[in-house]
mmCIF file of C-alpha atoms in Angstrom:
data_model
loop_
_atom_site.group_PDB
_atom_site.id
_atom_site.type_symbol
_atom_site.label_atom_id
_atom_site.label_comp_id
_atom_site.label_asym_id
_atom_site.label_seq_id
_atom_site.Cartn_x
_atom_site.Cartn_y
_atom_site.Cartn_z
ATOM 1 C CA MET O 176 0.285 -16.074 2.584
ATOM 2 C CA ALA O 177 3.988 -15.268 2.938
ATOM 3 C CA SER O 178 4.985 -18.246 4.884
ATOM 4 C CA ARG O 179 3.648 -20.343 1.627
ATOM 5 C CA ARG O 180 6.791 -22.145 -0.007
ATOM 6 C CA ALA O 181 6.725 -23.647 -3.646
ATOM 7 C CA LEU O 182 8.249 -26.986 -3.036
ATOM 8 C CA HIS O 183 8.641 -29.291 -6.368
ATOM 9 C CA PHE O 184 7.353 -30.819 -8.983
ATOM 10 C CA VAL O 185 6.407 -34.231 -9.482
ATOM 11 C CA PHE O 186 6.574 -36.777 -13.011
ATOM 12 C CA LYS O 187 5.940 -40.137 -13.139
ATOM 13 C CA VAL O 188 8.700 -41.831 -14.868
ATOM 14 C CA GLY O 189 9.405 -45.172 -16.964
ATOM 15 C CA ASN O 190 12.667 -45.121 -17.410
ATOM 16 C CA ARG O 191 13.878 -44.207 -14.310
ATOM 17 C CA PHE O 192 18.064 -44.757 -15.519
ATOM 18 C CA GLN O 193 17.979 -42.834 -18.502
ATOM 19 C CA THR O 194 15.494 -40.182 -15.883
ATOM 20 C CA THR O 195 18.183 -40.286 -13.621
ATOM 21 C CA HIS O 196 21.009 -40.162 -16.238
ATOM 22 C CA PHE O 197 19.268 -36.629 -17.196
ATOM 23 C CA PHE O 198 18.699 -34.894 -14.733
ATOM 24 C CA ARG O 199 21.881 -35.524 -12.812
ATOM 25 C CA ASP O 200 24.226 -35.402 -15.589
ATOM 26 C CA VAL O 201 22.374 -32.886 -18.132
ATOM 27 C CA LEU O 202 20.367 -30.444 -15.724
ATOM 28 C CA GLY O 203 23.457 -31.042 -13.125
ATOM 29 C CA MET O 204 20.887 -31.592 -10.501
ATOM 30 C CA LYS O 205 21.889 -33.332 -6.892
ATOM 31 C CA VAL O 206 19.990 -36.120 -5.863
ATOM 32 C CA LEU O 207 18.643 -35.210 -2.655
ATOM 33 C CA ARG O 208 17.055 -38.241 -0.873
ATOM 34 C CA HIS O 209 15.792 -41.367 -1.825
ATOM 35 C CA GLU O 210 12.850 -43.419 -0.758
ATOM 36 C CA GLU O 211 11.163 -47.165 -1.583
ATOM 37 C CA PHE O 212 7.801 -47.814 -0.635
ATOM 38 C CA GLU O 213 6.028 -52.102 -0.480
ATOM 39 C CA GLU O 214 2.505 -50.415 -1.376
ATOM 40 C CA GLY O 215 0.491 -46.845 -3.008
ATOM 41 C CA CYS O 216 0.339 -43.594 -1.383
ATOM 42 C CA LYS O 217 -2.705 -43.032 0.624
ATOM 43 C CA ALA O 218 -2.751 -39.789 -0.825
ATOM 44 C CA ALA O 219 -1.433 -41.125 -4.426
ATOM 45 C CA CYS O 220 1.561 -39.517 -5.035
ATOM 46 C CA ASN O 221 2.549 -42.118 -7.491
ATOM 47 C CA GLY O 222 -0.689 -42.079 -8.667
ATOM 48 C CA PRO O 223 -4.012 -44.680 -9.390
ATOM 49 C CA TYR O 224 -1.651 -47.527 -8.558
ATOM 50 C CA ASP O 225 -0.888 -49.581 -5.692
ATOM 51 C CA GLY O 226 2.099 -51.480 -5.989
ATOM 52 C CA LYS O 227 5.589 -50.718 -4.847
ATOM 53 C CA TRP O 228 7.164 -47.459 -5.657
ATOM 54 C CA SER O 229 10.038 -44.786 -5.449
ATOM 55 C CA LYS O 230 10.673 -41.660 -5.054
ATOM 56 C CA THR O 231 13.740 -39.593 -5.603
ATOM 57 C CA MET O 232 13.797 -35.836 -4.900
ATOM 58 C CA VAL O 233 16.264 -33.860 -6.984
ATOM 59 C CA GLY O 234 17.493 -30.644 -7.226
ATOM 60 C CA PHE O 235 19.983 -27.691 -7.922
ATOM 61 C CA GLY O 236 20.059 -27.432 -3.741
ATOM 62 C CA PRO O 237 18.281 -28.394 -0.530
ATOM 63 C CA GLU O 238 14.991 -28.553 -0.773
ATOM 64 C CA ASP O 239 14.787 -25.839 2.268
ATOM 65 C CA ASP O 240 15.572 -22.987 -0.161
ATOM 66 C CA HIS O 241 15.307 -24.383 -3.539
ATOM 67 C CA PHE O 242 12.059 -25.987 -5.601
ATOM 68 C CA VAL O 243 13.220 -29.435 -6.967
ATOM 69 C CA ALA O 244 11.550 -32.095 -9.007
ATOM 70 C CA GLU O 245 10.100 -35.301 -7.516
ATOM 71 C CA LEU O 246 10.282 -38.550 -9.920
ATOM 72 C CA THR O 247 8.026 -40.917 -8.863
ATOM 73 C CA TYR O 248 8.652 -44.171 -10.524
ATOM 74 C CA ASN O 249 5.722 -47.195 -10.344
ATOM 75 C CA TYR O 250 7.607 -50.774 -10.680
ATOM 76 C CA GLY O 251 6.282 -52.562 -13.570
ATOM 77 C CA ILE O 252 5.187 -49.880 -15.341
ATOM 78 C CA GLY O 253 7.777 -48.500 -18.399
ATOM 79 C CA ASP O 254 5.741 -45.499 -20.289
ATOM 80 C CA TYR O 255 2.992 -42.809 -19.304
ATOM 81 C CA LYS O 256 1.259 -41.602 -22.499
ATOM 82 C CA LEU O 257 1.373 -37.883 -22.550
ATOM 83 C CA GLY O 258 -1.653 -34.843 -21.981
ATOM 84 C CA ASN O 259 -1.239 -31.209 -23.261
ATOM 85 C CA ASP O 260 -1.550 -30.419 -19.158
ATOM 86 C CA PHE O 261 2.418 -29.707 -18.523
ATOM 87 C CA LEU O 262 4.081 -26.982 -20.374
ATOM 88 C CA GLY O 263 7.010 -27.181 -19.188
ATOM 89 C CA ILE O 264 9.902 -26.141 -16.359
ATOM 90 C CA THR O 265 12.261 -22.853 -17.501
ATOM 91 C CA LEU O 266 15.605 -22.909 -15.225
ATOM 92 C CA THR O 267 18.769 -21.005 -15.435
ATOM 93 C CA SER O 268 21.866 -22.877 -16.131
ATOM 94 C CA SER O 269 24.963 -22.533 -19.054
ATOM 95 C CA GLN O 270 26.099 -25.637 -17.667
ATOM 96 C CA ALA O 271 23.272 -27.813 -18.321
ATOM 97 C CA VAL O 272 23.616 -26.318 -21.865
ATOM 98 C CA ASN O 273 26.573 -26.959 -22.161
ATOM 99 C CA ASN O 274 26.189 -31.064 -20.619
ATOM 100 C CA ALA O 275 23.583 -31.875 -22.746
ATOM 101 C CA ARG O 276 25.860 -30.238 -26.364
ATOM 102 C CA LYS O 277 28.334 -32.596 -24.412
ATOM 103 C CA LEU O 278 26.460 -35.648 -24.206
ATOM 104 C CA GLN O 279 24.570 -35.004 -27.412
ATOM 105 C CA TRP O 280 21.354 -34.699 -26.152
ATOM 106 C CA PRO O 281 19.292 -32.664 -28.361
ATOM 107 C CA LEU O 282 18.716 -29.063 -27.370
ATOM 108 C CA SER O 283 16.714 -26.429 -30.346
ATOM 109 C CA GLU O 284 17.013 -22.713 -29.451
ATOM 110 C CA VAL O 285 13.755 -21.897 -29.874
ATOM 111 C CA ALA O 286 14.572 -17.994 -28.361
ATOM 112 C CA GLU O 287 18.133 -15.673 -28.321
ATOM 113 C CA GLY O 288 19.824 -17.872 -25.265
ATOM 114 C CA VAL O 289 16.992 -20.058 -24.323
ATOM 115 C CA PHE O 290 17.112 -23.837 -25.198
ATOM 116 C CA GLU O 291 14.421 -26.358 -25.444
ATOM 117 C CA ILE O 292 15.366 -29.689 -24.408
ATOM 118 C CA GLU O 293 13.159 -32.712 -23.648
ATOM 119 C CA ALA O 294 13.521 -35.579 -20.516
ATOM 120 C CA PRO O 295 12.960 -38.863 -20.987
ATOM 121 C CA GLY O 296 9.242 -39.435 -20.846
ATOM 122 C CA GLY O 297 8.785 -35.722 -23.064
ATOM 123 C CA TYR O 298 8.343 -33.582 -20.103
ATOM 124 C CA LYS O 299 9.851 -30.072 -21.406
ATOM 125 C CA PHE O 300 12.894 -28.138 -19.879
ATOM 126 C CA TYR O 301 13.413 -24.919 -20.793
ATOM 127 C CA LEU O 302 17.310 -23.672 -19.756
ATOM 128 C CA GLN O 303 18.371 -19.840 -20.159
ATOM 129 C CA ASN O 304 21.958 -19.584 -21.356
ATOM 130 C CA HIS O 305 23.389 -17.837 -18.283
ATOM 131 C CA SER O 306 25.489 -19.046 -15.310
ATOM 132 C CA LEU O 307 23.893 -20.839 -11.906
ATOM 133 C CA PRO O 308 22.604 -17.446 -9.928
ATOM 134 C CA GLN O 309 23.401 -17.534 -5.868
ATOM 135 C CA SER O 310 19.103 -18.204 -5.762
ATOM 136 C CA ASP O 311 17.366 -20.843 -7.433
ATOM 137 C CA PRO O 312 17.755 -21.780 -10.782
ATOM 138 C CA VAL O 313 14.241 -22.929 -11.357
ATOM 139 C CA LEU O 314 12.574 -19.941 -11.964
ATOM 140 C CA LYS O 315 8.710 -21.475 -13.155
ATOM 141 C CA VAL O 316 6.644 -24.027 -14.078
ATOM 142 C CA THR O 317 4.193 -23.683 -16.448
ATOM 143 C CA LEU O 318 0.398 -25.416 -16.641
ATOM 144 C CA ALA O 319 -1.959 -24.976 -19.090
ATOM 145 C CA VAL O 320 -5.543 -23.554 -18.764
ATOM 146 C CA SER O 321 -8.761 -23.391 -20.749
ATOM 147 C CA ASP O 322 -10.156 -20.698 -18.850
ATOM 148 C CA LEU O 323 -7.077 -17.722 -17.445
ATOM 149 C CA GLN O 324 -9.588 -15.500 -15.608
ATOM 150 C CA LYS O 325 -10.851 -18.482 -13.935
ATOM 151 C CA SER O 326 -7.841 -19.969 -13.024
ATOM 152 C CA LEU O 327 -6.556 -16.537 -11.788
ATOM 153 C CA ASN O 328 -9.605 -16.890 -9.351
ATOM 154 C CA TYR O 329 -8.676 -19.532 -8.242
ATOM 155 C CA TRP O 330 -5.048 -19.342 -7.511
ATOM 156 C CA SER O 331 -4.914 -15.738 -6.473
ATOM 157 C CA ASN O 332 -8.211 -15.855 -4.910
ATOM 158 C CA LEU O 333 -8.586 -19.021 -3.177
ATOM 159 C CA LEU O 334 -4.803 -20.456 -2.524
ATOM 160 C CA GLY O 335 -3.505 -17.038 -2.262
ATOM 161 C CA MET O 336 -1.346 -16.346 -4.319
ATOM 162 C CA ASN O 337 0.613 -13.126 -5.766
ATOM 163 C CA ILE O 338 -0.388 -11.925 -9.661
ATOM 164 C CA TYR O 339 3.121 -10.699 -10.384
ATOM 165 C CA GLU O 340 2.722 -10.555 -14.552
ATOM 166 C CA GLN O 341 -0.532 -10.884 -16.537
ATOM 167 C CA ASP O 342 -1.087 -10.891 -20.235
ATOM 168 C CA GLU O 343 -4.611 -10.734 -21.563
ATOM 169 C CA GLU O 344 -3.572 -10.737 -25.680
ATOM 170 C CA LYS O 345 -1.128 -14.184 -25.030
ATOM 171 C CA GLN O 346 -3.640 -15.498 -22.695
ATOM 172 C CA ARG O 347 -0.859 -15.902 -19.805
ATOM 173 C CA ALA O 348 -0.208 -15.103 -16.134
ATOM 174 C CA LEU O 349 3.100 -15.434 -13.540
ATOM 175 C CA LEU O 350 2.289 -15.921 -10.140
ATOM 176 C CA GLY O 351 3.977 -17.143 -6.557
ATOM 177 C CA TYR O 352 4.021 -16.780 -3.068
ATOM 178 C CA SER O 353 7.439 -15.023 -3.205
ATOM 179 C CA GLU O 354 10.150 -12.717 -5.187
ATOM 180 C CA ASN O 355 12.272 -14.991 -4.339
ATOM 181 C CA GLN O 356 10.707 -18.578 -4.866
ATOM 182 C CA CYS O 357 10.147 -20.305 -8.466
ATOM 183 C CA LYS O 358 7.028 -19.286 -10.052
ATOM 184 C CA LEU O 359 3.933 -20.543 -11.246
ATOM 185 C CA GLU O 360 2.884 -19.307 -15.096
ATOM 186 C CA LEU O 361 -0.665 -20.077 -16.104
ATOM 187 C CA GLN O 362 -0.240 -20.179 -20.097
ATOM 188 C CA GLY O 363 -4.426 -20.136 -21.824
ATOM 189 C CA ILE O 364 -4.489 -22.730 -24.747
ATOM 190 C CA LYS O 365 -7.501 -23.268 -26.846
ATOM 191 C CA GLY O 366 -10.172 -26.639 -26.131
ATOM 192 C CA SER O 367 -9.776 -28.524 -22.706
ATOM 193 C CA VAL O 368 -6.272 -29.407 -20.515
ATOM 194 C CA ASP O 369 -6.195 -32.981 -21.291
ATOM 195 C CA HIS O 370 -3.643 -34.711 -18.214
ATOM 196 C CA ALA O 371 -3.702 -38.067 -20.042
ATOM 197 C CA ALA O 372 -1.618 -40.921 -17.223
ATOM 198 C CA ALA O 373 1.482 -38.790 -17.211
ATOM 199 C CA PHE O 374 -0.458 -36.266 -15.373
ATOM 200 C CA GLY O 375 2.063 -34.576 -12.614
ATOM 201 C CA ARG O 376 1.285 -32.883 -9.442
ATOM 202 C CA ILE O 377 2.567 -29.309 -8.192
ATOM 203 C CA ALA O 378 3.207 -29.025 -4.049
ATOM 204 C CA PHE O 379 3.431 -26.354 -1.771
ATOM 205 C CA SER O 380 3.669 -26.137 1.666
ATOM 206 C CA CYS O 381 1.617 -23.872 4.720
ATOM 207 C CA PRO O 382 2.238 -23.699 8.835
ATOM 208 C CA GLN O 383 0.177 -27.237 9.659
ATOM 209 C CA LYS O 384 -2.179 -25.093 11.430
ATOM 210 C CA GLU O 385 -3.540 -23.431 8.724
ATOM 211 C CA LEU O 386 -4.156 -26.795 6.502
ATOM 212 C CA PRO O 387 -7.479 -27.369 8.302
ATOM 213 C CA ASP O 388 -9.218 -24.020 6.915
ATOM 214 C CA LEU O 389 -7.875 -24.980 3.576
ATOM 215 C CA GLU O 390 -9.632 -27.707 3.225
ATOM 216 C CA ASP O 391 -13.067 -25.398 4.749
ATOM 217 C CA LEU O 392 -11.996 -22.979 2.631
ATOM 218 C CA MET O 393 -11.948 -25.311 -0.760
ATOM 219 C CA LYS O 394 -15.528 -27.192 1.104
ATOM 220 C CA ARG O 395 -17.320 -23.578 1.712
ATOM 221 C CA GLU O 396 -16.239 -22.783 -2.359
ATOM 222 C CA ASN O 397 -17.415 -26.371 -3.827
ATOM 223 C CA GLN O 398 -13.536 -26.228 -4.817
ATOM 224 C CA LYS O 399 -12.840 -29.960 -5.862
ATOM 225 C CA ILE O 400 -11.015 -32.159 -2.816
ATOM 226 C CA LEU O 401 -9.341 -35.341 -4.712
ATOM 227 C CA THR O 402 -7.588 -36.203 -0.578
ATOM 228 C CA PRO O 403 -8.723 -34.988 2.341
ATOM 229 C CA LEU O 404 -5.997 -33.568 5.144
ATOM 230 C CA VAL O 405 -4.747 -36.869 5.705
ATOM 231 C CA SER O 406 -1.155 -38.241 7.488
ATOM 232 C CA LEU O 407 1.538 -39.671 4.856
ATOM 233 C CA ASP O 408 3.879 -42.045 6.717
ATOM 234 C CA THR O 409 7.884 -42.646 5.377
ATOM 235 C CA PRO O 410 9.517 -45.701 6.959
ATOM 236 C CA GLY O 411 12.455 -44.400 9.604
ATOM 237 C CA LYS O 412 11.396 -39.880 8.904
ATOM 238 C CA ALA O 413 8.917 -37.822 10.057
ATOM 239 C CA THR O 414 4.746 -38.054 9.622
ATOM 240 C CA VAL O 415 3.776 -35.215 7.254
ATOM 241 C CA GLN O 416 -0.262 -33.871 6.891
ATOM 242 C CA VAL O 417 -0.910 -33.266 3.318
ATOM 243 C CA ILE O 418 -4.322 -32.424 1.100
ATOM 244 C CA ILE O 419 -4.367 -32.419 -2.276
ATOM 245 C CA LEU O 420 -6.781 -30.482 -4.500
ATOM 246 C CA ALA O 421 -7.281 -30.186 -7.728
ATOM 247 C CA ASP O 422 -7.756 -26.424 -9.976
ATOM 248 C CA PRO O 423 -10.359 -25.690 -12.179
ATOM 249 C CA ASP O 424 -8.466 -27.385 -14.818
ATOM 250 C CA GLY O 425 -7.888 -30.799 -12.687
ATOM 251 C CA HIS O 426 -4.245 -29.839 -12.059
ATOM 252 C CA GLU O 427 -3.532 -31.725 -8.977
ATOM 253 C CA ILE O 428 -1.937 -29.759 -5.770
ATOM 254 C CA CYS O 429 -0.540 -30.907 -2.795
ATOM 255 C CA PHE O 430 -0.299 -28.550 -0.069
ATOM 256 C CA VAL O 431 2.146 -30.377 3.317
ATOM 257 C CA GLY O 432 2.435 -28.951 6.947
ATOM 258 C CA ASP O 433 5.699 -27.344 6.614
ATOM 259 C CA GLU O 434 7.352 -27.676 10.012
ATOM 260 C CA ALA O 435 7.159 -31.481 9.632
ATOM 261 C CA PHE O 436 7.973 -31.375 5.813
ATOM 262 C CA ARG O 437 11.150 -29.555 6.400
ATOM 263 C CA GLU O 438 11.793 -32.360 9.045
ATOM 264 C CA LEU O 439 11.122 -35.064 6.175
ATOM 265 C CA SER O 440 13.056 -33.074 3.027
ATOM 266 C CA LYS O 441 16.363 -33.127 4.733
ATOM 267 C CA MET O 442 18.656 -34.251 2.431
ATOM 268 C CA ASP O 443 20.335 -37.705 2.982
ATOM 269 C CA PRO O 444 23.996 -38.050 2.353
ATOM 270 C CA GLU O 445 22.910 -41.942 1.246
ATOM 271 C CA GLY O 446 20.543 -40.567 -1.326
ATOM 272 C CA ASN O 447 22.672 -41.161 -4.562
ATOM 273 C CA LYS O 448 23.326 -44.767 -3.357
ATOM 274 C CA SER O 449 20.382 -45.815 -1.940
ATOM 275 C CA LEU O 450 19.459 -44.756 -5.947
ATOM 276 C CA ASP O 451 21.525 -45.975 -7.507
ATOM 277 C CA ASP O 452 21.377 -49.316 -5.744
ATOM 278 C CA ALA O 453 17.481 -49.870 -6.269
ATOM 279 C CA MET O 454 18.520 -49.254 -9.639
ATOM 280 C CA ALA O 455 21.001 -51.837 -9.681
ATOM 281 C CA ALA O 456 18.565 -54.292 -8.572
ATOM 282 C CA ASP O 457 15.523 -53.082 -10.623
ATOM 283 C CA LYS O 458 17.915 -53.690 -13.216
ATOM 284 C CA SER O 459 18.810 -57.298 -12.025
ATOM 285 C CA ASP O 460 15.121 -58.406 -11.702
ATOM 286 C CA GLU O 461 14.654 -57.475 -15.183
ATOM 287 C CA TRP O 462 17.622 -58.980 -16.546
ATOM 288 C CA PHE O 463 16.795 -62.345 -14.009
ATOM 289 C CA ALA O 464 13.152 -62.726 -15.208
ATOM 290 C CA LYS O 465 13.749 -62.938 -19.000
ATOM 291 C CA ARG O 466 16.810 -64.927 -18.765
ATOM 292 C CA SER O 467 13.970 -67.025 -17.003
ATOM 293 C CA LYS O 468 11.235 -66.873 -19.484
ATOM 294 C CA VAL O 469 14.650 -67.759 -22.092
ATOM 295 C CA LYS O 470 14.804 -70.505 -19.940
ATOM 296 C CA ALA O 471 11.576 -71.807 -19.547
ATOM 297 C CA SER O 472 10.686 -71.891 -23.695
ATOM 298 C CA GLY O 473 13.903 -73.822 -24.127
#
């Protein structure tokens, strides 16, 4: 499974302006590409919504060799109820810690040299106060599970992830496809996992020829397939094939064909401007809508 890659985590964001400020100015990530869509995604990339939406990829470097965040914004939806499913992303960046202090973004030290910070919407990040490494600063994504052994069987035996660490007493395990990639940490919790409305999605790539085999495997093992193998179009860019799965706790997992995804995910030098233009237009639309209501009531 060495050919598989951890790609990104999908966040639903209600306040695109504040969220962009957090990822760009506090964490210090770059806008890698920004895309606007007039209708909902066939693979529910934007959640169970049919209207206009946008996707913004942000990260510390190119998607070819960095784990990034996908910021999904559904026009007209201002917030999402959080569940207990997403427990945080851990990254290494003393610059992010300094940025947070300078911008007076709330920080709390939860361990020596490790700071907890919240993105708009309540998503937690853990910042290790060290210089940016030469490789990807994003170290791990932590998800809650209700039965660690059942989850390990799914992620390791079915999806082929390596188990790098396992602690039965603390009910946690660290998995991944390669030592030099962002890891997936599974943390056992008491009770069931609640995804609420803010539920995210973790994405991986594999050679495109493996996708039908992965789908067949999940069918044989009676595992949940949320979206069978489907082609997704992005205007003016490569068409990719994806399959969307769900683990035993309902965490959404996207597998995408690697070859086409590398084409799709090339950094767009106009990405920053495209996002800023979209936000300006959205802000203008809201202002005009409010102004029209005032005039109508007057």
